[in-house]
Coordinates of C-alpha atoms in Angstrom, one line a residue:
Chain A
M1 CA -34.9 12.9 -2.8
K2 CA -34.6 9.4 -4.4
N3 CA -35.7 10.8 -7.7
K4 CA -33.2 13.6 -7.6
R5 CA -30.4 11.0 -7.3
W6 CA -31.7 9.1 -10.2
I7 CA -31.9 12.2 -12.4
V8 CA -28.2 13.0 -11.6
Y9 CA -27.3 9.4 -12.4
A10 CA -29.2 9.4 -15.7
A11 CA -27.7 12.8 -16.7
F12 CA -24.2 11.6 -15.9
S13 CA -24.7 8.4 -17.9
L14 CA -26.1 10.3 -20.9
V15 CA -23.2 12.7 -20.9
L16 CA -20.7 9.9 -20.6
L17 CA -22.2 7.8 -23.3
T18 CA -22.3 10.6 -25.8
S19 CA -18.9 11.9 -24.9
P20 CA -17.0 9.9 -27.5
A21 CA -18.8 11.9 -30.2
V22 CA -17.1 15.1 -29.1
L23 CA -13.8 14.0 -27.5
N24 CA -10.6 13.2 -29.4
R25 CA -8.9 9.9 -29.2
Y26 CA -6.7 10.8 -26.3
W27 CA -9.6 11.8 -24.1
I28 CA -11.6 8.8 -25.1
D29 CA -8.6 6.7 -24.1
V30 CA -8.5 8.4 -20.7
L31 CA -12.1 7.6 -20.2
N32 CA -11.3 4.0 -21.1
V33 CA -8.7 3.8 -18.5
V34 CA -11.1 5.4 -16.0
G35 CA -13.7 2.7 -17.0
L36 CA -11.2 -0.1 -16.2
Y37 CA -10.3 1.5 -12.9
V38 CA -14.0 1.9 -12.1
M39 CA -14.5 -1.8 -12.6
L40 CA -11.4 -2.7 -10.6
S41 CA -12.2 -0.3 -7.8
L42 CA -15.8 -1.6 -7.6
S43 CA -14.4 -5.1 -7.3
L44 CA -12.1 -4.0 -4.5
N45 CA -15.1 -2.2 -2.9
I46 CA -16.7 -5.6 -2.2
I47 CA -13.7 -6.6 -0.1
L48 CA -12.5 -3.3 1.4
G49 CA -15.7 -1.2 1.3
H50 CA -18.4 -3.7 2.1
C51 CA -16.6 -6.3 4.2
G52 CA -14.0 -4.0 5.7
M53 CA -11.0 -6.2 5.0
F54 CA -7.8 -4.2 4.6
H55 CA -6.7 -5.5 1.2
M56 CA -3.9 -3.7 -0.5
G57 CA -2.9 -6.3 -3.0
H58 CA -5.7 -6.2 -5.5
A59 CA -3.3 -5.8 -8.5
A60 CA -2.3 -9.5 -7.9
F61 CA -5.7 -10.8 -9.1
Y62 CA -5.8 -8.3 -11.9
A63 CA -2.4 -9.6 -13.0
V64 CA -3.6 -13.2 -12.9
G65 CA -6.5 -12.3 -15.1
A66 CA -4.4 -10.3 -17.6
Y67 CA -1.7 -12.9 -17.8
T68 CA -4.1 -15.8 -18.2
T69 CA -5.7 -14.0 -21.2
A70 CA -2.3 -13.0 -22.6
I71 CA -0.7 -16.4 -22.4
L72 CA -3.7 -18.4 -23.7
N73 CA -4.3 -15.9 -26.5
T74 CA -0.7 -15.6 -27.7
V75 CA 0.1 -19.4 -27.4
Y76 CA -3.2 -21.0 -28.4
A77 CA -4.8 -18.1 -30.3
I78 CA -8.0 -18.4 -28.3
P79 CA -10.2 -15.3 -28.9
V80 CA -9.7 -12.7 -26.1
L81 CA -13.2 -12.3 -25.0
W82 CA -13.8 -16.1 -24.7
L83 CA -11.0 -16.1 -22.2
M84 CA -12.7 -13.6 -19.9
P85 CA -14.6 -16.2 -17.8
L86 CA -11.5 -18.3 -17.5
S87 CA -9.4 -15.4 -16.4
G88 CA -12.0 -14.5 -13.8
L89 CA -12.2 -18.1 -12.7
L90 CA -8.4 -18.5 -12.3
A91 CA -8.1 -15.2 -10.5
G92 CA -10.8 -16.4 -8.1
L93 CA -9.2 -19.7 -7.6
F94 CA -5.9 -18.0 -6.9
A95 CA -7.6 -15.8 -4.4
L96 CA -9.3 -18.8 -2.8
V97 CA -5.9 -20.6 -2.4
I98 CA -4.0 -17.6 -0.9
A99 CA -6.8 -16.2 1.1
R100 CA -7.9 -19.4 2.9
P101 CA -5.0 -19.5 5.4
I102 CA -4.9 -15.7 6.0
I103 CA -8.5 -14.7 6.1
H104 CA -8.6 -14.7 9.9
L105 CA -5.7 -12.1 10.2
R106 CA -6.7 -8.9 11.8
G107 CA -6.7 -5.6 9.9
D108 CA -3.2 -4.5 9.5
Y109 CA -1.7 -7.9 9.5
L110 CA -4.0 -8.7 6.5
L111 CA -2.8 -5.5 4.9
I112 CA 0.9 -6.4 4.9
V113 CA 0.2 -10.0 3.8
T114 CA -1.8 -8.8 0.8
I115 CA 1.0 -6.4 0.0
G116 CA 3.3 -9.3 0.3
F117 CA 1.2 -11.3 -2.2
V118 CA 1.1 -8.6 -4.8
E119 CA 4.9 -8.2 -4.5
I120 CA 5.5 -11.9 -4.8
V121 CA 3.3 -12.1 -7.9
R122 CA 5.2 -9.2 -9.5
I123 CA 8.6 -10.7 -8.7
A124 CA 7.4 -14.1 -10.0
L125 CA 6.3 -12.4 -13.2
I126 CA 9.6 -10.6 -13.6
N127 CA 11.5 -13.8 -13.0
N128 CA 9.5 -15.5 -15.7
V129 CA 8.0 -18.1 -13.5
F130 CA 7.3 -21.4 -15.3
G131 CA 8.9 -19.8 -18.4
I132 CA 5.6 -18.5 -19.7
T133 CA 5.3 -14.9 -18.4
G134 CA 7.9 -13.3 -20.6
G135 CA 10.0 -11.9 -17.8
A136 CA 10.4 -8.2 -17.3
N137 CA 9.4 -7.4 -20.8
G138 CA 6.0 -9.0 -20.5
I139 CA 3.9 -10.4 -23.3
F140 CA 3.1 -8.6 -26.4
G141 CA 1.0 -9.3 -29.5
I142 CA -2.3 -10.0 -27.7
D143 CA -5.2 -10.0 -30.2
R144 CA -7.8 -7.4 -30.3
P145 CA -11.2 -8.7 -29.2
T146 CA -13.9 -9.3 -31.8
I147 CA -17.7 -9.2 -31.2
F148 CA -19.9 -10.8 -33.9
G149 CA -17.1 -10.6 -36.3
M150 CA -16.4 -6.9 -35.6
K151 CA -12.9 -6.2 -34.5
I152 CA -12.6 -3.8 -31.5
S153 CA -9.6 -1.6 -32.1
T154 CA -10.2 2.1 -31.9
P155 CA -10.5 3.9 -28.5
G156 CA -14.2 4.7 -29.4
Q157 CA -15.0 1.0 -29.8
F158 CA -13.2 0.1 -26.7
F159 CA -15.1 2.8 -24.9
Y160 CA -18.4 1.1 -25.4
L161 CA -16.9 -2.4 -24.7
I162 CA -15.4 -1.3 -21.4
W163 CA -18.3 0.8 -20.2
F164 CA -20.7 -1.9 -21.1
F165 CA -18.9 -4.2 -18.7
V166 CA -18.9 -1.4 -16.1
A167 CA -22.6 -1.1 -16.5
V168 CA -23.1 -4.8 -16.0
T169 CA -20.8 -4.6 -12.9
I170 CA -22.8 -1.8 -11.4
Y171 CA -26.1 -3.6 -12.0
L172 CA -24.8 -6.8 -10.4
L173 CA -23.2 -5.0 -7.5
R174 CA -26.4 -3.2 -6.7
K175 CA -28.1 -6.6 -6.5
L176 CA -25.4 -7.8 -4.3
E177 CA -25.5 -4.8 -2.0
H178 CA -29.2 -5.3 -1.3
S179 CA -29.0 -9.0 -0.9
R180 CA -28.8 -11.0 2.3
F181 CA -25.1 -11.6 1.4
G182 CA -24.4 -7.9 1.1
R183 CA -26.0 -7.1 4.4
A184 CA -24.0 -9.8 6.0
L185 CA -20.8 -8.3 4.7
N186 CA -21.8 -4.9 6.1
Y187 CA -22.6 -6.5 9.4
I188 CA -19.2 -8.1 9.6
R189 CA -17.6 -4.7 8.8
E190 CA -19.4 -2.9 11.5
D191 CA -19.2 -5.5 14.2
D192 CA -17.9 -8.9 13.6
V193 CA -18.7 -10.3 17.1
A194 CA -22.3 -9.3 16.7
A195 CA -22.3 -10.8 13.2
A196 CA -20.9 -14.0 14.5
G197 CA -23.4 -14.0 17.3
S198 CA -26.2 -13.7 14.7
G199 CA -25.1 -16.9 13.0
I200 CA -23.0 -15.4 10.2
D201 CA -20.0 -17.7 9.4
I202 CA -17.5 -14.8 9.3
S203 CA -14.5 -16.5 7.6
H204 CA -16.8 -18.1 5.1
Y205 CA -18.4 -14.8 4.1
K206 CA -15.1 -13.0 4.1
L207 CA -13.6 -15.7 1.8
I208 CA -16.5 -15.4 -0.6
A209 CA -16.2 -11.6 -0.7
F210 CA -12.5 -12.0 -1.4
V211 CA -13.1 -14.5 -4.2
I212 CA -15.9 -12.4 -5.8
G213 CA -13.7 -9.3 -5.8
A214 CA -10.8 -11.4 -7.3
V215 CA -13.0 -12.9 -10.0
W216 CA -14.0 -9.4 -11.1
A217 CA -10.4 -8.2 -11.0
G218 CA -9.6 -11.1 -13.3
F219 CA -12.3 -10.0 -15.8
C220 CA -10.7 -6.5 -15.7
G221 CA -7.4 -8.2 -16.5
T222 CA -8.8 -9.6 -19.7
L223 CA -10.1 -6.2 -20.8
F224 CA -6.8 -4.6 -19.9
A225 CA -4.8 -7.1 -21.9
A226 CA -7.1 -6.7 -24.8
K227 CA -6.9 -2.9 -24.7
M228 CA -3.1 -2.7 -24.3
T229 CA -2.1 -5.7 -26.4
I230 CA 1.1 -5.6 -24.3
I231 CA 1.3 -6.4 -20.7
A232 CA 4.3 -6.2 -18.4
P233 CA 4.8 -6.9 -14.7
E234 CA 5.2 -3.2 -13.9
S235 CA 1.5 -2.7 -14.6
F236 CA 0.6 -4.7 -11.6
N237 CA 2.9 -3.3 -8.9
F238 CA 2.3 -2.3 -5.4
W239 CA 1.5 1.3 -6.4
E240 CA -1.4 0.1 -8.5
S241 CA -2.9 -1.6 -5.5
V242 CA -2.4 1.5 -3.4
L243 CA -4.1 3.6 -6.1
L244 CA -7.2 1.3 -6.0
F245 CA -7.2 1.3 -2.2
M246 CA -7.2 5.1 -2.2
I247 CA -9.9 5.3 -4.8
V248 CA -12.3 3.3 -2.7
L249 CA -11.5 5.3 0.5
L250 CA -11.6 8.7 -1.2
G251 CA -14.8 7.9 -2.9
G252 CA -16.6 6.4 0.1
R253 CA -16.4 2.9 1.4
G254 CA -19.3 0.7 0.2
S255 CA -20.8 3.3 -2.1
I256 CA -20.9 2.6 -5.8
A257 CA -21.5 6.2 -6.9
G258 CA -18.7 7.3 -4.5
V259 CA -16.2 4.8 -6.0
I260 CA -17.1 5.9 -9.5
L261 CA -16.6 9.6 -8.6
G262 CA -13.4 8.7 -6.7
T263 CA -12.0 7.0 -9.8
F264 CA -12.7 10.0 -12.0
L265 CA -10.9 12.2 -9.5
V266 CA -7.9 10.0 -8.9
I267 CA -7.4 8.7 -12.4
G268 CA -9.1 11.4 -14.5
L269 CA -8.1 14.6 -12.7
P270 CA -4.3 14.2 -12.9
E271 CA -4.8 13.9 -16.7
L272 CA -6.5 17.3 -16.8
F273 CA -3.4 18.9 -15.3
R274 CA -0.9 17.2 -17.6
Q275 CA 0.8 20.4 -18.6
F276 CA 1.9 20.9 -15.0
A277 CA 3.4 17.5 -15.3
T278 CA 6.0 17.7 -12.5
A279 CA 4.0 19.5 -9.8
R280 CA 0.7 17.7 -10.3
M281 CA 1.4 14.7 -8.1
L282 CA 2.6 17.1 -5.4
V283 CA -0.8 18.8 -5.5
F284 CA -2.4 15.4 -5.7
G285 CA -0.9 14.3 -2.4
A286 CA -1.8 17.5 -0.7
V287 CA -5.4 17.3 -2.0
M288 CA -5.7 13.8 -0.6
I289 CA -4.8 15.0 2.9
I290 CA -7.2 17.9 2.7
M291 CA -10.1 15.8 1.3
M292 CA -9.7 13.3 4.1
I293 CA -9.7 16.1 6.7
F294 CA -12.9 17.6 5.4
R295 CA -14.6 14.4 4.3
P296 CA -13.2 11.6 6.4
E297 CA -15.9 9.2 5.2
G298 CA -15.1 9.8 1.6
I299 CA -16.7 12.1 -1.0
L300 CA -20.0 10.2 -1.3
P301 CA -20.5 7.9 1.6
P302 CA -23.3 5.4 1.1
P303 CA -26.7 6.6 2.3
P304 CA -27.8 4.7 5.4
R305 CA -29.9 1.7 4.6
T306 CA -33.6 2.4 4.9
Y307 CA -36.4 -0.1 4.9
R308 CA -40.0 0.6 4.1
L309 CA -42.1 -0.1 7.1
D310 CA -45.1 -1.4 5.1
R311 CA -43.1 -4.1 3.4
T312 CA -41.0 -5.6 6.2
A313 CA -41.9 -9.0 4.9
E314 CA -39.5 -8.4 2.0
P315 CA -36.3 -6.9 3.4
E316 CA -34.7 -7.2 -0.1
E317 CA -36.4 -3.9 -1.0
A318 CA -33.8 -1.6 0.5
A319 CA -33.7 1.9 -0.9
Chain B
M1 CA 33.0 -19.7 5.9
E2 CA 34.2 -16.3 5.0
F3 CA 31.4 -15.9 2.5
F4 CA 28.9 -16.8 5.2
F5 CA 30.5 -14.4 7.6
Q6 CA 30.2 -11.6 5.0
Q7 CA 26.6 -12.3 4.5
L8 CA 26.0 -12.4 8.3
T9 CA 27.6 -9.0 8.9
N10 CA 25.9 -7.5 5.9
G11 CA 22.6 -8.8 6.9
L12 CA 23.0 -7.5 10.4
A13 CA 24.0 -4.0 9.2
V14 CA 21.0 -3.9 6.8
G15 CA 18.8 -5.4 9.5
G16 CA 19.9 -2.7 12.0
I17 CA 18.7 -0.1 9.5
Y18 CA 15.4 -1.8 8.9
A19 CA 15.0 -2.1 12.7
L20 CA 15.5 1.7 13.1
I21 CA 12.9 2.5 10.5
A22 CA 10.5 -0.2 11.9
L23 CA 10.7 1.4 15.3
G24 CA 9.1 4.5 13.8
Y25 CA 6.2 2.5 12.4
T26 CA 5.7 0.5 15.5
M27 CA 5.7 3.4 17.9
V28 CA 3.2 5.4 15.9
Y29 CA 1.1 2.3 15.5
G30 CA 1.3 1.6 19.2
V31 CA -0.1 5.0 20.2
L32 CA -2.4 5.9 17.2
K33 CA -3.2 2.5 15.7
L34 CA -2.2 4.2 12.4
I35 CA 0.1 2.8 9.7
N36 CA 2.2 5.9 9.0
F37 CA 2.8 5.3 5.3
A38 CA 4.7 8.6 5.1
H39 CA 7.4 7.2 7.5
G40 CA 9.5 5.7 4.8
D41 CA 9.5 9.1 3.0
L42 CA 10.7 10.8 6.2
F43 CA 13.6 8.3 6.2
M44 CA 14.3 9.2 2.5
I45 CA 14.2 12.9 3.4
G46 CA 16.8 12.1 6.1
A47 CA 19.1 10.7 3.5
Y48 CA 18.7 13.7 1.3
L49 CA 19.1 16.2 4.1
G50 CA 22.3 14.5 5.1
L51 CA 23.7 14.8 1.7
T52 CA 22.6 18.5 1.3
L53 CA 24.1 19.5 4.7
L54 CA 27.3 17.6 3.9
T55 CA 27.9 19.4 0.6
A56 CA 26.5 22.8 1.7
L57 CA 28.4 23.1 4.9
G58 CA 31.6 21.6 3.5
L59 CA 32.3 19.9 6.9
A60 CA 34.4 17.2 5.5
D61 CA 37.2 19.8 4.7
Y62 CA 38.2 20.6 8.2
L63 CA 36.8 17.9 10.5
S64 CA 37.6 14.2 10.9
P65 CA 35.2 11.8 9.3
F66 CA 33.6 10.7 12.6
C67 CA 33.0 14.2 13.7
V68 CA 31.4 15.0 10.4
I69 CA 29.1 12.1 10.6
A70 CA 28.2 12.7 14.3
L71 CA 27.4 16.3 13.5
L72 CA 25.4 15.4 10.4
A73 CA 23.5 12.8 12.4
V74 CA 22.5 15.4 15.0
M75 CA 21.3 17.9 12.5
V76 CA 19.4 15.3 10.4
L77 CA 17.8 13.9 13.5
I78 CA 16.6 17.3 14.6
L79 CA 15.3 18.4 11.2
V80 CA 13.5 15.1 10.4
A81 CA 12.0 15.2 13.9
I82 CA 10.6 18.6 13.2
L83 CA 9.2 17.4 9.9
G84 CA 7.6 14.5 11.8
V85 CA 5.9 16.8 14.2
V86 CA 4.6 19.0 11.5
L87 CA 3.3 16.0 9.6
E88 CA 1.4 14.8 12.7
R89 CA 0.0 18.3 13.3
V90 CA -1.2 18.9 9.7
A91 CA -2.2 15.5 8.4
Y92 CA -3.0 13.2 11.3
R93 CA -4.3 15.3 14.2
P94 CA -7.5 16.5 12.4
L95 CA -8.3 12.9 11.7
R96 CA -7.9 11.5 15.2
Q97 CA -11.6 11.0 15.6
A98 CA -12.2 9.7 12.1
H99 CA -12.2 6.2 10.9
R100 CA -8.8 4.5 10.9
L101 CA -8.6 4.2 7.2
S102 CA -9.1 7.9 6.6
A103 CA -5.9 8.6 8.3
V104 CA -4.2 5.9 6.2
V105 CA -5.3 7.7 3.1
S106 CA -4.0 10.9 4.6
A107 CA -0.7 9.2 5.2
L108 CA -0.5 8.0 1.6
G109 CA -1.2 11.5 0.5
A110 CA 1.6 12.8 2.7
S111 CA 3.9 10.1 1.2
I112 CA 3.1 11.2 -2.3
F113 CA 3.6 14.8 -1.4
F114 CA 7.0 14.2 0.2
Q115 CA 8.2 12.0 -2.7
N116 CA 7.3 14.6 -5.3
I117 CA 8.7 17.5 -3.4
V118 CA 12.0 15.8 -3.1
M119 CA 11.8 14.9 -6.8
L120 CA 11.1 18.5 -7.7
I121 CA 14.0 19.8 -5.6
Y122 CA 16.7 17.2 -6.4
G123 CA 15.5 15.7 -9.6
A124 CA 14.6 12.1 -10.3
K125 CA 18.2 10.8 -10.7
F126 CA 20.2 9.0 -8.1
Q127 CA 22.2 11.3 -5.9
V128 CA 25.6 10.2 -4.8
Y129 CA 27.2 10.5 -1.4
P130 CA 30.9 11.4 -1.5
H131 CA 33.0 8.3 -1.6
D132 CA 35.7 9.5 0.8
L133 CA 33.3 10.4 3.6
M134 CA 34.2 7.2 5.5
P135 CA 37.7 5.8 5.4
R136 CA 37.5 2.3 3.9
T137 CA 38.9 0.6 6.9
V138 CA 38.6 -3.2 7.2
V139 CA 38.8 -4.8 10.6
H140 CA 39.4 -8.4 11.3
I141 CA 37.1 -10.4 13.5
F142 CA 38.0 -14.0 14.1
G143 CA 40.5 -13.6 11.3
M144 CA 37.9 -12.6 8.8
P145 CA 37.8 -9.1 7.2
V146 CA 34.7 -7.0 7.8
P147 CA 34.3 -3.4 6.6
L148 CA 34.4 -1.1 9.6
I149 CA 31.3 0.7 8.4
R150 CA 29.1 -2.3 8.8
I151 CA 30.2 -2.7 12.4
L152 CA 29.6 1.0 13.1
I153 CA 26.1 0.9 11.5
L154 CA 25.2 -2.1 13.6
L155 CA 26.7 -0.6 16.7
A156 CA 24.9 2.7 16.1
S157 CA 21.6 1.1 15.6
V158 CA 21.9 -1.1 18.6
V159 CA 22.9 1.8 20.8
M160 CA 19.9 3.8 19.6
M161 CA 17.6 0.8 20.1
V162 CA 18.9 0.2 23.6
A163 CA 18.6 3.8 24.5
L164 CA 15.1 3.9 23.2
Y165 CA 14.2 0.8 25.1
T166 CA 15.6 2.1 28.4
F167 CA 13.8 5.4 27.8
I168 CA 10.5 3.7 27.2
Q169 CA 10.8 1.2 30.1
R170 CA 12.6 3.2 32.8
T171 CA 11.6 6.9 32.6
K172 CA 8.4 8.6 33.5
V173 CA 7.8 9.9 30.0
G174 CA 8.4 6.5 28.6
T175 CA 5.8 5.1 31.0
A176 CA 3.4 7.8 29.7
I177 CA 4.0 6.6 26.2
R178 CA 3.2 3.1 27.1
A179 CA 0.1 4.2 29.0
A180 CA -1.2 6.1 26.0
A181 CA -0.5 3.1 23.8
I182 CA -2.6 0.8 26.1
D183 CA -5.6 3.1 26.7
Q184 CA -5.7 6.7 25.6
G185 CA -8.7 7.6 27.6
A186 CA -7.4 6.1 30.9
A187 CA -4.0 7.8 30.3
R188 CA -5.8 11.1 29.9
L189 CA -7.6 10.5 33.2
M190 CA -4.3 9.9 34.9
G191 CA -3.2 13.4 33.9
I192 CA -1.1 12.4 30.9
N193 CA -1.1 14.9 28.1
V194 CA -1.8 12.5 25.3
D195 CA -1.4 15.1 22.6
R196 CA 2.1 15.7 23.9
V197 CA 2.8 12.0 24.0
I198 CA 1.8 11.6 20.4
A199 CA 3.9 14.6 19.4
L200 CA 6.8 13.0 21.2
V201 CA 6.3 9.7 19.4
F202 CA 6.4 11.7 16.1
V203 CA 9.7 13.2 17.3
I204 CA 11.4 9.9 18.2
G205 CA 10.1 7.8 15.3
P206 CA 11.1 10.1 12.4
A207 CA 14.4 11.0 14.1
L208 CA 15.3 7.3 14.1
G209 CA 14.1 7.0 10.6
G210 CA 16.2 10.0 9.6
A211 CA 19.2 8.5 11.2
A212 CA 18.6 5.3 9.2
G213 CA 18.4 7.4 6.0
L214 CA 21.8 8.9 6.7
M215 CA 23.2 5.4 7.3
V216 CA 21.8 4.1 4.0
G217 CA 23.4 7.1 2.3
I218 CA 26.8 6.4 3.8
Y219 CA 26.6 2.6 3.5
Y220 CA 25.3 2.4 -0.1
G221 CA 26.6 5.7 -1.3
Q222 CA 23.6 6.5 -3.5
I223 CA 20.0 7.6 -2.7
N224 CA 16.8 8.0 -4.7
F225 CA 13.5 9.7 -4.0
T226 CA 11.6 6.4 -4.4
M227 CA 13.7 4.6 -1.8
G228 CA 11.3 5.6 1.0
W229 CA 8.8 3.2 -0.4
I230 CA 11.2 0.3 -0.8
Y231 CA 12.7 0.6 2.7
G232 CA 9.5 1.7 4.2
L233 CA 7.8 -1.5 3.0
K234 CA 10.6 -3.6 4.3
A235 CA 10.6 -1.9 7.6
F236 CA 6.9 -2.2 7.9
T237 CA 7.2 -5.9 7.1
A238 CA 9.8 -6.1 9.9
A239 CA 7.5 -4.3 12.3
I240 CA 4.7 -6.7 11.5
L241 CA 7.1 -9.7 11.7
G242 CA 8.0 -8.8 15.2
G243 CA 4.4 -7.8 16.2
I244 CA 3.4 -4.3 15.4
G245 CA 3.2 -1.9 18.4
N246 CA 5.9 -3.9 20.2
I247 CA 9.2 -2.2 20.4
P248 CA 11.5 -5.2 21.0
G249 CA 9.5 -6.9 18.3
A250 CA 10.5 -4.2 15.7
M251 CA 14.1 -4.7 16.6
V252 CA 14.0 -8.5 16.3
G253 CA 11.9 -8.3 13.2
G254 CA 14.3 -5.8 11.5
L255 CA 17.4 -7.8 12.3
M256 CA 15.7 -11.0 11.2
L257 CA 14.5 -9.5 7.9
G258 CA 18.0 -8.2 7.2
L259 CA 19.5 -11.6 7.8
I260 CA 16.8 -13.4 5.8
E261 CA 17.4 -11.1 2.8
A262 CA 21.1 -11.4 2.9
F263 CA 21.2 -15.2 3.1
A264 CA 18.4 -15.6 0.6
A265 CA 20.2 -13.4 -1.9
A266 CA 23.5 -15.2 -1.2
Y267 CA 22.4 -18.8 -1.2
L268 CA 19.1 -18.9 -3.1
S269 CA 18.6 -16.2 -5.7
V270 CA 19.2 -12.5 -5.8
A271 CA 16.2 -12.0 -8.1
W272 CA 13.8 -13.7 -5.6
K273 CA 15.1 -12.2 -2.4
D274 CA 12.3 -9.8 -1.8
A275 CA 9.7 -12.5 -2.6
F276 CA 11.5 -14.7 -0.1
A277 CA 11.2 -12.2 2.7
F278 CA 7.5 -11.9 2.1
C279 CA 7.1 -15.6 2.0
V280 CA 8.7 -15.9 5.4
L281 CA 6.5 -13.2 6.7
I282 CA 3.3 -14.9 5.5
L283 CA 4.4 -18.2 6.9
I284 CA 5.1 -16.7 10.3
L285 CA 1.8 -14.8 10.3
I286 CA -0.1 -18.0 9.5
V287 CA 1.5 -19.7 12.5
R288 CA 1.5 -16.6 14.8
P289 CA -1.2 -14.2 13.6
T290 CA 0.1 -11.3 15.6
G291 CA 3.8 -11.6 14.8
L292 CA 6.7 -13.1 16.7
L293 CA 6.5 -11.0 19.9
G294 CA 3.0 -9.5 19.4
E295 CA 0.7 -9.9 22.3
R296 CA -2.1 -12.3 21.8
V297 CA -4.9 -9.7 21.8
A298 CA -8.0 -11.4 23.0
E299 CA -9.3 -12.1 19.5
K300 CA -12.8 -10.9 19.2
V301 CA -14.0 -13.9 17.3

């Protein structure tokens, strides 16, 4: 059973990695967008999927990352990829500051507050806060990234850059999932009273989950800025956050494979039906309802955690 | 002083509209613990239906303006209520036993569906209500001019809210709704048909939302298929501000939000008014985590 899963994953990766050879620029670009969303959705998955916090403002952290990169690159000409850690750091710091006072809010109250933050960030960007965000037009002329002197500019090159980071994300998140920290988050999601009773400092763990998710969204922001070379406040609106929220829930909360599949469906599938431009979103809405009715836990809910009996001494070895 | 008074009346009128929409969110939440993200779109459909009925039936030709609006309101209320019940039946009832977030996704799907169907039928452009629908009467209160329509909107929303409140508090059916909101299982054991109660909530909420849609159409004169999101978000904010699930809370929250926005736009900055409303919300939630009138649920932690 476990092997079958791995065969599917390997085949999928192989098809994906060789696909730029046969696809045209447009479709490679679609895959790039999907890659960015995979990374973003996986970062939201830590907060929403693993920890169960209703967070509908993820685009705010994405925006902080993208604008950090854009401003520092256009003003001080710092190479884009060098700014990635800084973008993540600032997004994380921002998350820490805003989440600290609100982390104790219950589900739906947290939801509206995070929506509030994403709207405040967007309005602040439009109003050219501190005079550095370029207002409604945004910032343009962001440099292309370079790796070992090679300039990344074609969709094909970006494909490998973005999916490399996706792969790193998946690897690290798998580690996280099977760590003590990951299990604690799941425990909080399922029953926070029991978790607190077992000695888990709930707000501390929730805050860390929030910050990790935000840092990752900040990294995505750098990639987005580098890919687009132009960023504007409308790329980080409330709808963007809703989209990420839907991807995680449609794919399966807390399931990496589910979230990836969900991204392909939510971002990739509408592209396939571009010729029905006007009606496709109508169908999209209806499909979401139907999918939830038939698979309320998402398309690929995470398999239940299993532990090998002969190795209970090392609970890190979860399947 | 006059400027202040204008902002006050404007804020109250807009606040009344927010409150009406917020009631729909809060009632559904009270009974189902579901944030009905499609509610804003039902409100938007109310505005479009009002316009369609107005132009299709040509009522304005042979009836006085108030009769026209009253008649329109009745028709819009009924149609949107039917839509609300259908929405519940199709998109929410199958998910009643599922995780709460599954129903949220279903609601988002319904919202996208409604928005796009309206866009396909009417087009993406702004639609305009006839200008001469309401006579532009100005009345004087304390010697200061106020457009009549503002007073009527505020009055209409207050009347509807009071009627709803009395209905919920004083009648047997209202008691059933409250019982279902507190404990569905126990309500069922007491012989309450919870499915019926939920259907009723999806009649009242969308009907009020549809009425609010009509009001916005008449007040601002133009409507758009995306306005469901904008007003829906505001009204949801209002519901949370007052304490979601709490009916007087939605009313207070709506009026407060309308006033905050009007004054923030007038005295601080138009560009920042939305941000200001959210800032106030966040500050209030930090101090009172369940909203202004929200009951202090015995917090699990």
